[in-house]
Tab-separated table of N, CA and C in Angstrom:
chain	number	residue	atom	x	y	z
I	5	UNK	N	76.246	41.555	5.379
I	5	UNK	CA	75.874	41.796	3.986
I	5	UNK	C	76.982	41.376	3.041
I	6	UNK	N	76.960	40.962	1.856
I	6	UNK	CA	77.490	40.531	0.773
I	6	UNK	C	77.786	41.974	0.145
I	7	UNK	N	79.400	41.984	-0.063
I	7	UNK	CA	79.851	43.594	-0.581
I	7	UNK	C	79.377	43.864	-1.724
I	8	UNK	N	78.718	43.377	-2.629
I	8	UNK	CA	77.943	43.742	-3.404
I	8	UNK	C	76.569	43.841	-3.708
I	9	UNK	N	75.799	43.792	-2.385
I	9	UNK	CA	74.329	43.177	-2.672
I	9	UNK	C	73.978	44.017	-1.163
I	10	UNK	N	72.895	44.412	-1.566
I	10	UNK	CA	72.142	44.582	-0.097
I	10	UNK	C	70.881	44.094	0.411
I	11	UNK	N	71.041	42.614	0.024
I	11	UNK	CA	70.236	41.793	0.509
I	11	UNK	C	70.819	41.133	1.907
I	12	UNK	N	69.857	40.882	2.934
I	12	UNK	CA	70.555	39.824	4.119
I	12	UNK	C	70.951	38.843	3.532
I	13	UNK	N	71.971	38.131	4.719
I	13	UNK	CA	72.523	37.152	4.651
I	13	UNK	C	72.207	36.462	5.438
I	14	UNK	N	71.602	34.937	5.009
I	14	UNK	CA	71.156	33.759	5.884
I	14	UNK	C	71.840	32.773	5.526
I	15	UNK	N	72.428	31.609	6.424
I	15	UNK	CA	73.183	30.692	6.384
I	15	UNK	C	72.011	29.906	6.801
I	16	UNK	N	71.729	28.681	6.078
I	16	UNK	CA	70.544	27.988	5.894
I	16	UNK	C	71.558	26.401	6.174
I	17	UNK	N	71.191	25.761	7.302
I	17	UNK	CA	71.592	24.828	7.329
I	17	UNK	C	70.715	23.252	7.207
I	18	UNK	N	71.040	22.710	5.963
I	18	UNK	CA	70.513	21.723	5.537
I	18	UNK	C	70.543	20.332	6.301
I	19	UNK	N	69.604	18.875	6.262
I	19	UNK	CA	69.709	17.759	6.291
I	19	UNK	C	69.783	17.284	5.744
I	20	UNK	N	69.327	16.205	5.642
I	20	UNK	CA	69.152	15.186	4.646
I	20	UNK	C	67.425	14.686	4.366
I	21	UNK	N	66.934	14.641	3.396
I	21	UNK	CA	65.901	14.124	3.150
I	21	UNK	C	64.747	14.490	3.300
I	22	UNK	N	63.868	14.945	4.894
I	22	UNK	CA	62.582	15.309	5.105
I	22	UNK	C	63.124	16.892	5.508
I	23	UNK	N	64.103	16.813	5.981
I	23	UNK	CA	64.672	17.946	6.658
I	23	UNK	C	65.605	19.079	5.436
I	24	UNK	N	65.548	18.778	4.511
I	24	UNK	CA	65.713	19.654	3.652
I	24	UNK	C	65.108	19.930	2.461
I	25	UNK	N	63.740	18.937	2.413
I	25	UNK	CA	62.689	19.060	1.309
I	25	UNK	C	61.887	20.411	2.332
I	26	UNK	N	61.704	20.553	3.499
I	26	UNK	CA	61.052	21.423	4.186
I	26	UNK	C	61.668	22.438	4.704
I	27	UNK	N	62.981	22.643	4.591
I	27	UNK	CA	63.856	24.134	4.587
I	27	UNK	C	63.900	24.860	3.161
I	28	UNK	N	63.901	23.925	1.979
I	28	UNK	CA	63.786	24.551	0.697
I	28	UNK	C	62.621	24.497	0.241
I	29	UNK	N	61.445	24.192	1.306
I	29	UNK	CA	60.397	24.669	0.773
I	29	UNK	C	60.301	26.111	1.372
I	30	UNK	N	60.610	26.286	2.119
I	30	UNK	CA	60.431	28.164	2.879
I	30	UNK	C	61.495	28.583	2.385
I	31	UNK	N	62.710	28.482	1.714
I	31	UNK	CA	63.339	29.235	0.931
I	31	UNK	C	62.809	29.913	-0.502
I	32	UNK	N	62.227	28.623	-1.239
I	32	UNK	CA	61.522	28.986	-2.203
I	32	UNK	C	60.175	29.811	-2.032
I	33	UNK	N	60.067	29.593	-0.883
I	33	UNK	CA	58.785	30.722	-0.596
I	33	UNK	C	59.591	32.597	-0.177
I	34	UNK	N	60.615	32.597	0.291
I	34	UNK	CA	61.567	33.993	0.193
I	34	UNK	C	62.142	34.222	-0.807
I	35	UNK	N	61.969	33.234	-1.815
I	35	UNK	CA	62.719	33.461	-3.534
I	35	UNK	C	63.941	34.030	-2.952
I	36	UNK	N	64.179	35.550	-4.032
I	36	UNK	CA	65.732	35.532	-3.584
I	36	UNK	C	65.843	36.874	-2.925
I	37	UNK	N	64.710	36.592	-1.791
I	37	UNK	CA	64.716	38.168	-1.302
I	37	UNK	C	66.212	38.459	-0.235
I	38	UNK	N	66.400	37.174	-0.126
I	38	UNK	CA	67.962	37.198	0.692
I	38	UNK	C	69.544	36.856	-0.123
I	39	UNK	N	70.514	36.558	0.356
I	39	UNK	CA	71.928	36.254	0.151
I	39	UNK	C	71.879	34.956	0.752
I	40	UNK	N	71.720	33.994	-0.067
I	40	UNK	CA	71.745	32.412	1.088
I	40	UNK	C	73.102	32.134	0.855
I	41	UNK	N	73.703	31.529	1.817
I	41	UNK	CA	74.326	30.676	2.481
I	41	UNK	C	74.396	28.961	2.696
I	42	UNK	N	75.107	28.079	2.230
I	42	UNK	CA	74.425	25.965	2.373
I	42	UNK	C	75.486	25.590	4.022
I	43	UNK	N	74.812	25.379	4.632
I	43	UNK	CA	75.715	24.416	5.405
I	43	UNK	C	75.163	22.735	4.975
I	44	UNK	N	75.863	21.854	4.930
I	44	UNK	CA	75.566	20.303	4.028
I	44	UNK	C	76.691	19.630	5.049
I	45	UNK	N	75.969	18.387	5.325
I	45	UNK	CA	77.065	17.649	6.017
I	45	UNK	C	77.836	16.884	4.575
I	46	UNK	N	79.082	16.448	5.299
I	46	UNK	CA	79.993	15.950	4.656
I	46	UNK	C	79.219	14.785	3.750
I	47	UNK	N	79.054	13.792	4.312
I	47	UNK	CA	78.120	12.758	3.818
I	47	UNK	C	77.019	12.924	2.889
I	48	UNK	N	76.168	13.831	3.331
I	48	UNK	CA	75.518	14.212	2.298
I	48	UNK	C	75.455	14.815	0.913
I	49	UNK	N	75.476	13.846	0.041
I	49	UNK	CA	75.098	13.682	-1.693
I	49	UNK	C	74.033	14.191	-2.332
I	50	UNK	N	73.005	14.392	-2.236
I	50	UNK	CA	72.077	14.716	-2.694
I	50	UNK	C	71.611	16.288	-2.476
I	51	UNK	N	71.536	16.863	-1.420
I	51	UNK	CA	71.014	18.469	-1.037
I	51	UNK	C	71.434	19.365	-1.890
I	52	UNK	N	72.634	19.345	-2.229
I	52	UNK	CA	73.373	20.236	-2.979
I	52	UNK	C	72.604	20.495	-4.347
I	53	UNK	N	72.121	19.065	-4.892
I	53	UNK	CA	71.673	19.463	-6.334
I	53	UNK	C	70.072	19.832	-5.918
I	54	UNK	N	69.532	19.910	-5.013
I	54	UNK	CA	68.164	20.604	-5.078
I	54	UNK	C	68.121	22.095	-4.583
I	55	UNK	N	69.346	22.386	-4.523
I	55	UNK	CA	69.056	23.866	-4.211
I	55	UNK	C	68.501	24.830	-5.463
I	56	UNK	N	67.779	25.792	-5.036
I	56	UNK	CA	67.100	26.330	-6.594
I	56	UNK	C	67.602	27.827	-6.471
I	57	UNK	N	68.157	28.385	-5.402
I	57	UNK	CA	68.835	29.689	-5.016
I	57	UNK	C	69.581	29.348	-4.810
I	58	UNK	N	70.704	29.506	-5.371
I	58	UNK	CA	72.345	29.207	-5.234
I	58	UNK	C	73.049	30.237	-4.527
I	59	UNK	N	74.262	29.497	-3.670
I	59	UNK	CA	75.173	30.400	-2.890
I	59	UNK	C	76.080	29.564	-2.388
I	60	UNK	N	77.316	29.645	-1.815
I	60	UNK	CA	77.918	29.169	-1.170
I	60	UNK	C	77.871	27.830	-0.636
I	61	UNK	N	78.373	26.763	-0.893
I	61	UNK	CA	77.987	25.790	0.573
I	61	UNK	C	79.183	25.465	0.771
I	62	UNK	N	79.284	25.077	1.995
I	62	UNK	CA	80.307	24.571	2.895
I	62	UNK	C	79.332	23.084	3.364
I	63	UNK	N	80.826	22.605	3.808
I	63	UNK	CA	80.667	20.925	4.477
I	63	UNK	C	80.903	20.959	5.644
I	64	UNK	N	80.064	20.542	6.813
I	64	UNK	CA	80.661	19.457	8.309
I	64	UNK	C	80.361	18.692	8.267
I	65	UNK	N	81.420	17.593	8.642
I	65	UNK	CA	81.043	16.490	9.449
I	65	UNK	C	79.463	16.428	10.133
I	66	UNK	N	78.956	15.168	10.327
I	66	UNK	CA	77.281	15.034	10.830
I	66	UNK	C	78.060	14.760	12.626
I	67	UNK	N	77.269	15.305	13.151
I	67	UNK	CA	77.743	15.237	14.509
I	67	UNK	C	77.296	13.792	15.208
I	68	UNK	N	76.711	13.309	14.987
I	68	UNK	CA	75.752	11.895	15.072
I	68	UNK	C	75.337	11.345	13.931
I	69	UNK	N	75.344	9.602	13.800
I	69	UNK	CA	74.759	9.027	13.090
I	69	UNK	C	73.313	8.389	13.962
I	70	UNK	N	72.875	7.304	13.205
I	70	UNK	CA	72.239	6.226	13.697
I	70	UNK	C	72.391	5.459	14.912
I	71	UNK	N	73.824	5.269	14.457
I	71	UNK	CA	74.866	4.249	15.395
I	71	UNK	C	75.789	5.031	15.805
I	72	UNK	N	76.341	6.003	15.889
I	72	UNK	CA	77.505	6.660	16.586
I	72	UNK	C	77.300	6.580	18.108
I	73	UNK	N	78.318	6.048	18.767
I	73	UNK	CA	78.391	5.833	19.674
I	73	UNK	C	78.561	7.379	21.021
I	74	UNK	N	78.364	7.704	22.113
I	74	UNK	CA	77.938	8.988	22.928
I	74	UNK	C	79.594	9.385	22.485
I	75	UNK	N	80.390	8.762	22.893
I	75	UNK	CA	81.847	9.603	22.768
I	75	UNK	C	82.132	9.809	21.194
I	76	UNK	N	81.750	9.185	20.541
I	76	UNK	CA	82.173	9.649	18.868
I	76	UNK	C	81.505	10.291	18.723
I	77	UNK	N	79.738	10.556	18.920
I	77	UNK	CA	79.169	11.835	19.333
I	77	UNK	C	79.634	13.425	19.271
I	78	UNK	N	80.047	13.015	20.616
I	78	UNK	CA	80.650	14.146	21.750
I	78	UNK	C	82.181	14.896	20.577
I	79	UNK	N	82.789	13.676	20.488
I	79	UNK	CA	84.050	14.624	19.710
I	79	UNK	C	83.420	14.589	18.075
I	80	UNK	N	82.266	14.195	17.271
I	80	UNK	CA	81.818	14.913	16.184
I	80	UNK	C	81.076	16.315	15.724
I	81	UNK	N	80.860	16.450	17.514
I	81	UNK	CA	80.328	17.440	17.907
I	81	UNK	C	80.956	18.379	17.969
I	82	UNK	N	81.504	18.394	18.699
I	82	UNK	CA	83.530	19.359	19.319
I	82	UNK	C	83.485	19.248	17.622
I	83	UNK	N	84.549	18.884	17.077
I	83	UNK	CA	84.760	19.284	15.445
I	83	UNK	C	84.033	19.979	14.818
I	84	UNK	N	82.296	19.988	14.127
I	84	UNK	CA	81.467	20.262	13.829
I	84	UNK	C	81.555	21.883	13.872
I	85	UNK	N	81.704	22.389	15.771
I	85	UNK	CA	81.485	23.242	15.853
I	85	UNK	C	82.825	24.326	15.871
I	86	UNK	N	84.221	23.981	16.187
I	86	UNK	CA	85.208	24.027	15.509
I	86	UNK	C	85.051	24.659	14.068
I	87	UNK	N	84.779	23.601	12.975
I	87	UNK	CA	84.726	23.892	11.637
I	87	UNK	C	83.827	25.019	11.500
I	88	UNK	N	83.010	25.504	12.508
I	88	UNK	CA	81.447	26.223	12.443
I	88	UNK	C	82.311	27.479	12.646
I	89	UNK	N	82.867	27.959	13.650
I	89	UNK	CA	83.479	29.362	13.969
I	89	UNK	C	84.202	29.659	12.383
I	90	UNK	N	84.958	28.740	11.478
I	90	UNK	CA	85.604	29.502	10.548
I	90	UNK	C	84.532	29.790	9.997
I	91	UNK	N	83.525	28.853	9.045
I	91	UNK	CA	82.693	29.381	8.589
I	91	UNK	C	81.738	30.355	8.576
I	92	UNK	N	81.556	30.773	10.034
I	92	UNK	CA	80.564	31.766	10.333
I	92	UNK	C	81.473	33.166	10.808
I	93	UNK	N	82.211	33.201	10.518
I	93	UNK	CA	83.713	34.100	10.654
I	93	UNK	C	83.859	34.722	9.218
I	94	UNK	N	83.771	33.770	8.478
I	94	UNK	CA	84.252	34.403	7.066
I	94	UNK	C	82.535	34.769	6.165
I	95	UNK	N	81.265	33.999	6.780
I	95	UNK	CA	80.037	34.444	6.258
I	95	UNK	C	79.365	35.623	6.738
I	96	UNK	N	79.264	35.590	8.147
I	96	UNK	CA	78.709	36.608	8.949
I	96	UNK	C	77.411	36.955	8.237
I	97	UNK	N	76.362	35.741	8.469
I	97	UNK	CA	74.961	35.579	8.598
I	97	UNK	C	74.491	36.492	9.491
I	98	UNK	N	73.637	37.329	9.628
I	98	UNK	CA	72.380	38.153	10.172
I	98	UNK	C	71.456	36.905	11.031
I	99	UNK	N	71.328	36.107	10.276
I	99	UNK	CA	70.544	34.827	11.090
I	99	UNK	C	70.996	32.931	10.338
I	100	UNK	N	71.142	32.794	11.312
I	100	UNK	CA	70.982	30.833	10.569
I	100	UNK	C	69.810	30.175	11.098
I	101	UNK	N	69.429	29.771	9.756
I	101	UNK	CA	68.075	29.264	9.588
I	101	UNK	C	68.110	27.239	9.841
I	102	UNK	N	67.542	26.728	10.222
I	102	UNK	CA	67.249	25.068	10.514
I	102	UNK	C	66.080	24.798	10.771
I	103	UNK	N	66.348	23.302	10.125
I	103	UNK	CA	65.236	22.549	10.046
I	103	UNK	C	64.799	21.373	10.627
I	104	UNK	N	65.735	20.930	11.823
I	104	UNK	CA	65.855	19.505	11.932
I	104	UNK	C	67.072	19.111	12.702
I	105	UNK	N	68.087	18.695	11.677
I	105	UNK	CA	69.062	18.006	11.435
I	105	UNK	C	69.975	18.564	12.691
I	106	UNK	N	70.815	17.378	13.483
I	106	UNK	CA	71.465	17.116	14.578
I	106	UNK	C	72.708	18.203	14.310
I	107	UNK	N	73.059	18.774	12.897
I	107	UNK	CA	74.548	19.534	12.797
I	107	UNK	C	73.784	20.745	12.981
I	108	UNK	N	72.633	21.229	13.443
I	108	UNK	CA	71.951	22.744	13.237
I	108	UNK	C	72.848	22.960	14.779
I	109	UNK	N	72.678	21.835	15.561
I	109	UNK	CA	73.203	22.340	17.146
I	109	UNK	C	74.486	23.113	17.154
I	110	UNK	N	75.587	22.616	17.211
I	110	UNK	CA	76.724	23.340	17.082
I	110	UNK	C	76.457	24.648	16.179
I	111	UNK	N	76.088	24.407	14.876
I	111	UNK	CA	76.228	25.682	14.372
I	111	UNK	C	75.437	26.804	14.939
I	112	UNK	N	74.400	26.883	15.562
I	112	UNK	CA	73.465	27.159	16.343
I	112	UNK	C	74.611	27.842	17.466
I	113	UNK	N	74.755	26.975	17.904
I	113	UNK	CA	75.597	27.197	19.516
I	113	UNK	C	76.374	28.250	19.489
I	114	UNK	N	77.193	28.109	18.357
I	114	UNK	CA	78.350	28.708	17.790
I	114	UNK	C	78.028	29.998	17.661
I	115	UNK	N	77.021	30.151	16.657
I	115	UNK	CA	76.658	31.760	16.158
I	115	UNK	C	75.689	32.248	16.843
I	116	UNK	N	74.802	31.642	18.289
I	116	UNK	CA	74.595	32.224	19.607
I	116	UNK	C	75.581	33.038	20.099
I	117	UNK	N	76.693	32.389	20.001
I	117	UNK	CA	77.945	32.613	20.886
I	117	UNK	C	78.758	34.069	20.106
I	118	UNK	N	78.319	33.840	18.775
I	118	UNK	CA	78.780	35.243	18.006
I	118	UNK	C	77.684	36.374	17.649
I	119	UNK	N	76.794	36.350	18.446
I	119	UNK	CA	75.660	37.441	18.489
I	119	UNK	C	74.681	37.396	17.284
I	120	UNK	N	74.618	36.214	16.421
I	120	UNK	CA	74.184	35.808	15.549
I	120	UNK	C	72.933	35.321	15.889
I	121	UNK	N	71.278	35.485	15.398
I	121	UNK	CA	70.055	34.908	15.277
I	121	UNK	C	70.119	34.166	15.082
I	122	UNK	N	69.457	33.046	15.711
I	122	UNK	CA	68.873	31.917	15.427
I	122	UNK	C	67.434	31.232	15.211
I	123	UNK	N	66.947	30.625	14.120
I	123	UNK	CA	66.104	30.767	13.822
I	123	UNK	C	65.748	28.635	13.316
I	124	UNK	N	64.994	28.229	14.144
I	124	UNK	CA	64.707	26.528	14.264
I	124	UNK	C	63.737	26.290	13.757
I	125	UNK	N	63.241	25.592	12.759
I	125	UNK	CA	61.992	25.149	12.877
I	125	UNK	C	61.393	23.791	12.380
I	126	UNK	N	60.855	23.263	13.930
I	126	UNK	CA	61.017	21.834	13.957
I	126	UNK	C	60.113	21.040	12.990
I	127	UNK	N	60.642	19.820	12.908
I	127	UNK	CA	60.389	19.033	11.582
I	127	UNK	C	58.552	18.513	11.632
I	128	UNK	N	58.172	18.537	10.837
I	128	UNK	CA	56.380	18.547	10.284
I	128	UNK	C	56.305	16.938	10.958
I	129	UNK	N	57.053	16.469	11.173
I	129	UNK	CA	57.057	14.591	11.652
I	129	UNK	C	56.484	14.663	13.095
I	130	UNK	N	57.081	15.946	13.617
I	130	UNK	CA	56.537	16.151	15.202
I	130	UNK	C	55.265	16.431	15.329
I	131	UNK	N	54.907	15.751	15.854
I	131	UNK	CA	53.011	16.239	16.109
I	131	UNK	C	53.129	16.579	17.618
I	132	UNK	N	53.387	15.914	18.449
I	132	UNK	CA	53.420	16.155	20.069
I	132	UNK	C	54.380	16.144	20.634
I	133	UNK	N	55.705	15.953	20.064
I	133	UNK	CA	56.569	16.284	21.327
I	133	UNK	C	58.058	16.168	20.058
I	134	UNK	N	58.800	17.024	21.095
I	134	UNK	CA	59.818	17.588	20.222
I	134	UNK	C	61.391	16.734	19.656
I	135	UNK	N	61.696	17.033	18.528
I	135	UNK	CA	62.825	15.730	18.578
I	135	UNK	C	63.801	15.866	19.433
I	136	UNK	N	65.213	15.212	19.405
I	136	UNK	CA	66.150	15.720	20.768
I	136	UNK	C	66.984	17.113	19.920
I	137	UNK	N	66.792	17.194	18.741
I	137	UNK	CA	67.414	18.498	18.111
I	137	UNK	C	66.558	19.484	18.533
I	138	UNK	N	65.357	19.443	18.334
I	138	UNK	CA	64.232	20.258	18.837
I	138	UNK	C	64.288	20.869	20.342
I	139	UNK	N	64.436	19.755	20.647
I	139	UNK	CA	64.689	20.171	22.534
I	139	UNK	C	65.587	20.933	22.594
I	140	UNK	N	66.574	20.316	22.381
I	140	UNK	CA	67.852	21.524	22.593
I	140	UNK	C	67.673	22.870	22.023
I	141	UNK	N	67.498	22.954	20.580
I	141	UNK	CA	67.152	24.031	19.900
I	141	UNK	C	66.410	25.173	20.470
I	142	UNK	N	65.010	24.701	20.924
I	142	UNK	CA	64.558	25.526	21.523
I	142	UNK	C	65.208	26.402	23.116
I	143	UNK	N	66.131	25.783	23.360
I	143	UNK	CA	66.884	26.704	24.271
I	143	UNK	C	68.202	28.165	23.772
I	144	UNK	N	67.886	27.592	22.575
I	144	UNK	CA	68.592	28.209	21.735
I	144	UNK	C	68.385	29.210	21.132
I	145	UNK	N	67.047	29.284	20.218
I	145	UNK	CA	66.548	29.925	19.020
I	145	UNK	C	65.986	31.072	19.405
I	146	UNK	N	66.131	31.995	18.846
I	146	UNK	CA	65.906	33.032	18.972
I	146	UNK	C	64.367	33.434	18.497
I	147	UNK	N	63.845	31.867	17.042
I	147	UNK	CA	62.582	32.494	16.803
I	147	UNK	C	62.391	30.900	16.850
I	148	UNK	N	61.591	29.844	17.189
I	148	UNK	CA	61.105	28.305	17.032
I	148	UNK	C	59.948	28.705	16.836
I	149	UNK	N	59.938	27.876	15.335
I	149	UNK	CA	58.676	27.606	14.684
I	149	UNK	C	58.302	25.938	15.029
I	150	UNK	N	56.947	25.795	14.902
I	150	UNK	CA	56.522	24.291	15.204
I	150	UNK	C	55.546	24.414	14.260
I	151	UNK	N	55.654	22.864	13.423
I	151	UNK	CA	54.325	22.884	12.150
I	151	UNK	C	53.063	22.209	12.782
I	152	UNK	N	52.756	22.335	13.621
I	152	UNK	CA	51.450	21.718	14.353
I	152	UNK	C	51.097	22.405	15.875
I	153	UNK	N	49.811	23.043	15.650
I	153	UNK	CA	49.429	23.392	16.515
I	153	UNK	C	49.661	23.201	17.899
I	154	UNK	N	49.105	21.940	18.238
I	154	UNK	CA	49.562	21.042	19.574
I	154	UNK	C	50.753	21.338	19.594
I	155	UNK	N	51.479	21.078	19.422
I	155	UNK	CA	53.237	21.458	20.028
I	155	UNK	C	53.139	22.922	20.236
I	156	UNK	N	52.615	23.693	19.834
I	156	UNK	CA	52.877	25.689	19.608
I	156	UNK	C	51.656	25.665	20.996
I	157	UNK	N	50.961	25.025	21.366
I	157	UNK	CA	49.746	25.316	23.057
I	157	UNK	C	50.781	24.306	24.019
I	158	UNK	N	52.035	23.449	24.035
I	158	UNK	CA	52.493	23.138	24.795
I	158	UNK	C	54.087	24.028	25.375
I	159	UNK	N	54.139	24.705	24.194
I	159	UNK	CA	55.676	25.549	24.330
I	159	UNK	C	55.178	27.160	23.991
I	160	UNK	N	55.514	27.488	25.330
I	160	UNK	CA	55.253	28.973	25.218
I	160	UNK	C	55.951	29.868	24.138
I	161	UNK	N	57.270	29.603	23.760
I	161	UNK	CA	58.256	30.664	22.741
I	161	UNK	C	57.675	29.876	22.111
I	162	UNK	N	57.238	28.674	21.248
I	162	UNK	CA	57.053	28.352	20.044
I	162	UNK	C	56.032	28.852	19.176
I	163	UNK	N	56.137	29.228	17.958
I	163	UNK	CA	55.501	29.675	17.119
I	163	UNK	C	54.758	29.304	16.080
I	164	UNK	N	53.848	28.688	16.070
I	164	UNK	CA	52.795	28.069	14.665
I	164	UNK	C	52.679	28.840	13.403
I	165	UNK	N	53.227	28.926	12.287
I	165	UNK	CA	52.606	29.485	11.152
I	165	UNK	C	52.221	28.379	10.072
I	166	UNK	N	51.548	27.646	10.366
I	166	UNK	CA	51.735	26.255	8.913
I	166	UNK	C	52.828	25.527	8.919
I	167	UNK	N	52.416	24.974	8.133
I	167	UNK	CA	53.286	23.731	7.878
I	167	UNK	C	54.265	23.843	6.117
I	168	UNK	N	55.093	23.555	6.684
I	168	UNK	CA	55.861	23.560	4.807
I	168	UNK	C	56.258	22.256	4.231
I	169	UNK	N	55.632	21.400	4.369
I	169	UNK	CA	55.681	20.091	3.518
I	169	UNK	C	54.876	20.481	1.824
């Protein structure tokens, strides 16, 4: 909790583009019943100014590009999640929320690892089968949402409520 507020605290970790037009659409659907939290990769320019509930954001590094090669990967990864323990050290989220995006893993991993909820929910692009953030995620998450039926009758923990596009 936020020492002045007794609203939860969710650390909402953003993407870029499809993946954060559809995390701030289910934010704006919780208005400001919570204390949010931004995780934003470094690179990313744009997320920051569409937030409509303001709070905090912090920057990582993107753990993968396009082109990043498996070992620049591997140690953007290692860093990522590094930078993730301070941040989730000094926030102490109730749950972190995702949408997508390849930096949800580490932070994910991380605040598994600190008794922290996790909460995934894979991108509306998936109709039948899951992205490689998705895959992993779901070994992860404590609650996986899927925006299409078909994926929620192929994965037993996964959860269908609509779609937020």
């Amino acid at each position: 909790h936020d020492y002045g507020s007794d609203k939860m605290r969710l650390l909402i970790v953003l993407g870029e583009g499809g993946h954060t037009k559809q995390l701030l659409n289910l934010v704006d659907l919780l208005c400001d019943t919570y204390d949010y939290h931004y995780i934003i990769s470094k690179e990313d320019n744009l997320s920051a100014n569409r937030i409509k509930y303001p709070g905090p954001i912090y920057r990582l590094p993107r753990p993968r590009g396009k082109h990043t090669g498996i070992l620049n990967s591997i140690f953007r990864t290692a860093l990522a999640g590094i930078q993730t323990l301070g941040i989730l050290l000094r926030v102490r989220p109730a749950a972190i929320v995702s949408a997508g995006p390849a930096s949800a893993v580490p932070v994910s991993i991380v605040g598994k690892l600190l008794g922290i909820r996790i909460i995934f929910i894979e991108s509306a692009s998936r109709v039948s089968a899951l992205s490689l953030t998705g895959r992993i995620m779901y070994r992860w998450a404590d609650l996986f949402f899927v925006q299409w039926p078909q994926l929620a009758d192929k994965l037993p923990r996964a959860v269908y409520a609509g779609r937020l596009v």
